[in-house]
CSV table of C-alpha atoms in Angstrom, one decimal:
chain,number,residue,atom,x,y,z
A,42,MET,CA,0.0,0.0,0.0
A,43,ARG,CA,1.3,3.4,-1.0
A,44,LYS,CA,2.1,6.0,1.7
A,45,LEU,CA,2.4,9.7,1.9
A,46,VAL,CA,4.8,10.6,4.7
A,47,LEU,CA,4.5,14.1,6.0
A,48,VAL,CA,7.6,15.2,7.9
A,49,ARG,CA,7.7,18.3,10.1
A,50,HIS,CA,11.1,20.0,9.8
A,51,SER,CA,13.6,19.6,12.6
A,52,GLN,CA,14.5,22.1,15.4
A,53,PRO,CA,15.5,25.5,14.1
A,54,GLU,CA,17.9,28.0,15.5
A,55,ILE,CA,15.4,30.6,16.7
A,56,GLU,CA,16.5,34.2,15.7
A,57,PRO,CA,14.0,36.7,17.0
A,58,GLY,CA,15.1,39.4,14.6
A,59,VAL,CA,14.8,37.1,11.5
A,60,PRO,CA,11.5,35.9,10.0
A,61,ALA,CA,10.9,32.2,10.9
A,62,ALA,CA,10.7,31.4,7.2
A,63,LYS,CA,14.5,32.1,7.0
A,64,TRP,CA,15.5,30.1,10.1
A,65,LYS,CA,18.1,27.4,9.7
A,66,LEU,CA,18.5,24.2,11.8
A,67,SER,CA,20.2,24.3,15.1
A,68,ASP,CA,23.0,21.8,15.9
A,69,LEU,CA,20.4,19.8,17.9
A,70,GLY,CA,18.0,20.0,14.9
A,71,ARG,CA,20.6,18.5,12.6
A,72,ARG,CA,21.2,15.6,15.1
A,73,ARG,CA,17.4,15.1,15.4
A,74,ALA,CA,16.9,15.0,11.7
A,75,GLU,CA,19.6,12.4,11.3
A,76,SER,CA,18.0,10.4,14.1
A,77,LEU,CA,14.5,10.7,12.5
A,78,ALA,CA,15.8,9.1,9.3
A,79,ALA,CA,16.0,5.7,11.0
A,80,GLY,CA,12.2,5.7,11.2
A,81,LEU,CA,11.8,6.4,7.5
A,82,ARG,CA,14.0,3.6,6.2
A,83,HIS,CA,11.1,1.1,5.5
A,84,TYR,CA,9.3,3.5,3.1
A,85,ARG,CA,9.8,2.9,-0.6
A,86,ALA,CA,10.5,6.4,-1.8
A,87,ASN,CA,12.5,7.7,-4.8
A,88,ALA,CA,13.3,11.1,-3.3
A,89,ILE,CA,12.7,13.4,-0.3
A,90,TRP,CA,10.5,16.4,-1.2
A,91,SER,CA,10.9,19.7,0.7
A,92,SER,CA,9.6,23.2,1.0
A,93,ARG,CA,11.9,26.0,0.1
A,94,GLU,CA,12.4,27.2,3.7
A,95,PRO,CA,16.0,26.6,5.0
A,96,LYS,CA,15.0,24.6,8.0
A,97,ALA,CA,12.9,22.2,5.8
A,98,LYS,CA,15.6,22.0,3.1
A,99,GLU,CA,18.3,21.1,5.7
A,100,THR,CA,16.0,18.5,7.2
A,101,ALA,CA,15.3,17.0,3.8
A,102,GLN,CA,19.0,17.0,2.9
A,103,LEU,CA,20.0,15.2,6.1
A,104,ILE,CA,17.3,12.6,5.8
A,105,GLY,CA,18.0,12.1,2.1
A,106,HIS,CA,21.7,11.6,2.8
A,107,ALA,CA,21.0,9.1,5.6
A,108,LEU,CA,18.6,7.1,3.3
A,109,GLY,CA,20.7,7.5,0.1
A,110,LEU,CA,17.9,9.4,-1.6
A,111,PRO,CA,18.0,12.7,-3.5
A,112,PHE,CA,16.1,15.7,-2.2
A,113,ARG,CA,13.9,17.9,-4.3
A,114,VAL,CA,12.6,21.4,-3.5
A,115,THR,CA,9.1,22.4,-4.7
A,116,ASP,CA,6.9,25.4,-4.3
A,117,GLY,CA,3.8,25.4,-2.2
A,118,LEU,CA,5.0,23.3,0.8
A,119,GLU,CA,6.1,26.3,2.9
A,120,GLU,CA,4.6,27.3,6.2
A,121,HIS,CA,1.6,29.6,6.4
A,122,HIS,CA,2.7,32.9,5.1
A,123,ARG,CA,3.4,35.1,8.2
A,124,ARG,CA,6.6,37.0,7.5
A,125,ASN,CA,4.8,40.2,8.4
A,126,VAL,CA,4.0,39.0,11.9
A,127,PRO,CA,6.5,40.1,14.7
A,128,PHE,CA,8.3,37.6,16.9
A,129,PHE,CA,6.1,36.3,19.7
A,130,GLN,CA,7.7,36.8,23.1
A,131,SER,CA,6.0,33.7,24.6
A,132,THR,CA,4.9,30.2,23.5
A,133,GLN,CA,1.5,30.9,25.0
A,134,GLU,CA,1.1,34.0,22.9
A,135,PHE,CA,2.1,32.2,19.7
A,136,GLU,CA,-0.3,29.3,20.5
A,137,ARG,CA,-3.2,31.6,21.0
A,138,ALA,CA,-2.5,33.3,17.6
A,139,VAL,CA,-2.3,29.8,15.9
A,140,GLU,CA,-5.5,28.8,17.6
A,141,GLU,CA,-7.3,31.9,16.3
A,142,PHE,CA,-5.9,31.3,12.8
A,143,LEU,CA,-7.0,27.6,12.7
A,144,SER,CA,-10.5,28.3,14.2
A,145,GLN,CA,-11.3,31.0,11.7
A,146,PRO,CA,-10.1,29.5,8.4
A,147,CYS,CA,-11.7,32.0,6.1
A,148,ARG,CA,-10.6,35.2,7.9
A,149,LEU,CA,-7.3,36.9,7.6
A,150,VAL,CA,-6.3,36.9,11.3
A,151,LEU,CA,-2.6,36.0,11.2
A,152,GLY,CA,0.0,36.7,8.5
A,153,SER,CA,-0.8,37.4,4.8
A,154,GLU,CA,-3.0,34.4,4.0
A,155,THR,CA,-6.0,32.7,5.5
A,156,ALA,CA,-5.9,29.1,6.8
A,157,THR,CA,-8.1,28.2,3.8
A,158,GLN,CA,-5.6,29.7,1.4
A,159,ALA,CA,-2.6,28.0,3.1
A,160,ARG,CA,-4.5,24.7,3.1
A,161,ASP,CA,-5.4,24.9,-0.6
A,162,ARG,CA,-1.8,25.9,-1.5
A,163,VAL,CA,-0.2,23.0,0.3
A,164,THR,CA,-2.9,20.5,-0.9
A,165,THR,CA,-2.1,21.5,-4.5
A,166,ALA,CA,1.7,21.0,-3.9
A,167,ILE,CA,1.2,17.6,-2.2
A,168,GLU,CA,-1.1,16.4,-5.0
A,169,ALA,CA,1.5,17.4,-7.6
A,170,VAL,CA,4.2,15.4,-5.7
A,171,LEU,CA,1.8,12.4,-5.6
A,172,GLU,CA,0.9,12.6,-9.2
A,173,GLY,CA,4.6,12.7,-10.3
A,174,ASP,CA,5.6,9.4,-8.7
A,175,ASN,CA,3.9,6.1,-7.8
A,176,GLN,CA,6.2,5.2,-4.9
A,177,ASP,CA,5.8,6.3,-1.3
A,178,ALA,CA,6.2,10.1,-1.1
A,179,ILE,CA,8.2,11.7,1.8
A,180,VAL,CA,7.5,15.4,2.1
A,181,VAL,CA,9.2,17.7,4.5
A,182,THR,CA,7.0,20.6,5.4
A,183,HIS,CA,5.7,22.6,8.4
A,184,GLY,CA,3.4,22.1,11.3
A,185,THR,CA,0.5,24.4,10.6
A,186,VAL,CA,0.1,23.4,7.0
A,187,MET,CA,0.4,19.7,7.9
A,188,ALA,CA,-2.5,20.2,10.4
A,189,LEU,CA,-4.5,22.1,7.8
A,190,TYR,CA,-3.9,19.4,5.1
A,191,LEU,CA,-4.8,16.5,7.4
A,192,ALA,CA,-7.9,18.3,8.6
A,193,ARG,CA,-9.0,18.5,5.0
A,194,ILE,CA,-8.2,14.9,3.8
A,195,ALA,CA,-8.7,12.9,7.0
A,196,ASN,CA,-11.0,15.0,9.3
A,197,VAL,CA,-8.2,15.5,11.8
A,198,GLU,CA,-8.8,18.2,14.4
A,199,PRO,CA,-6.1,20.8,13.4
A,200,MET,CA,-5.3,22.5,16.7
A,201,SER,CA,-5.0,19.2,18.7
A,202,PHE,CA,-2.8,17.8,16.0
A,203,TRP,CA,-0.6,20.9,15.8
A,204,ARG,CA,-0.1,20.8,19.5
A,205,GLU,CA,1.1,17.2,19.4
A,206,LEU,CA,3.8,17.9,16.8
A,207,GLU,CA,7.5,17.9,17.7
A,208,THR,CA,10.5,19.1,15.7
A,209,PRO,CA,11.1,16.8,13.9
A,210,CYS,CA,8.4,14.2,13.6
A,211,PHE,CA,6.4,12.5,10.9
A,212,VAL,CA,3.0,10.9,10.2
A,213,ASP,CA,2.1,8.6,7.3
A,214,VAL,CA,-1.1,8.5,5.4
A,215,GLU,CA,-2.3,5.4,3.5
A,216,ILE,CA,-3.4,6.2,-0.1
A,217,PRO,CA,-6.1,6.2,-1.3
A,218,GLN,CA,-7.9,5.5,2.0
A,219,MET,CA,-6.4,8.6,3.6
A,220,ARG,CA,-6.0,6.7,6.9
A,221,VAL,CA,-3.5,8.5,9.2
A,222,GLY,CA,-1.0,6.7,11.3
A,223,PRO,CA,0.5,7.8,14.6
A,224,ILE,CA,2.9,10.7,15.0
A,225,VAL,CA,6.4,9.4,15.1
A,226,THR,CA,9.3,11.2,16.7
A,227,CYS,CA,13.0,10.2,16.2
A,228,GLY,CA,11.9,6.7,15.2
A,229,ARG,CA,9.3,5.9,17.8
A,230,ALA,CA,5.5,6.2,17.6
A,231,SER,CA,4.2,8.7,20.1
A,232,ARG,CA,0.5,9.3,19.7
A,233,SER,CA,-2.5,8.5,17.6
A,234,VAL,CA,-3.8,11.3,15.5
A,235,GLY,CA,-7.1,12.7,16.9
A,236,ARG,CA,-10.1,13.0,14.6
A,237,ARG,CA,-13.1,15.3,14.8
A,238,SER,CA,-16.1,13.7,16.2
């Protein structure tokens, strides 16, 4: 059975004065990406796909190197567009902003695109990856757009899913049933993915 494997990028080096879309991996993030690769060995993929953001590209390169696979960068897999949003001083403040964003998908409440626009963009990009190859597809992307995509295709509750994600982690989706497996962190299954009731 074919799988789509959605990988959240590894731990970035947080630079408050730099937009998150430009952050690179920290030393810990590089080690974690290499560790996560062990959990991806059993998938039958021809390449690792990545968003253009540095933290995702570095994650994809490290996983690709560990698995002996090329990595390819494609448009549309990047995080929700929020370069115009200032750095949040606390995790709680950031989580409240994400919750508002996810709970009002058609309103422009955070950044320069709505949740619906971000979801449609990443869905189009993932569909293009799936159409271009009949093997398993490993796609390195970002937490918020992963949550939005899975909410669309598998009825996952986006905020609960987003809160469960670590950097890095992955979840696989059986195609065409769109059945979602558990969230896996550094090679071990952590939690089942919650669905809306």
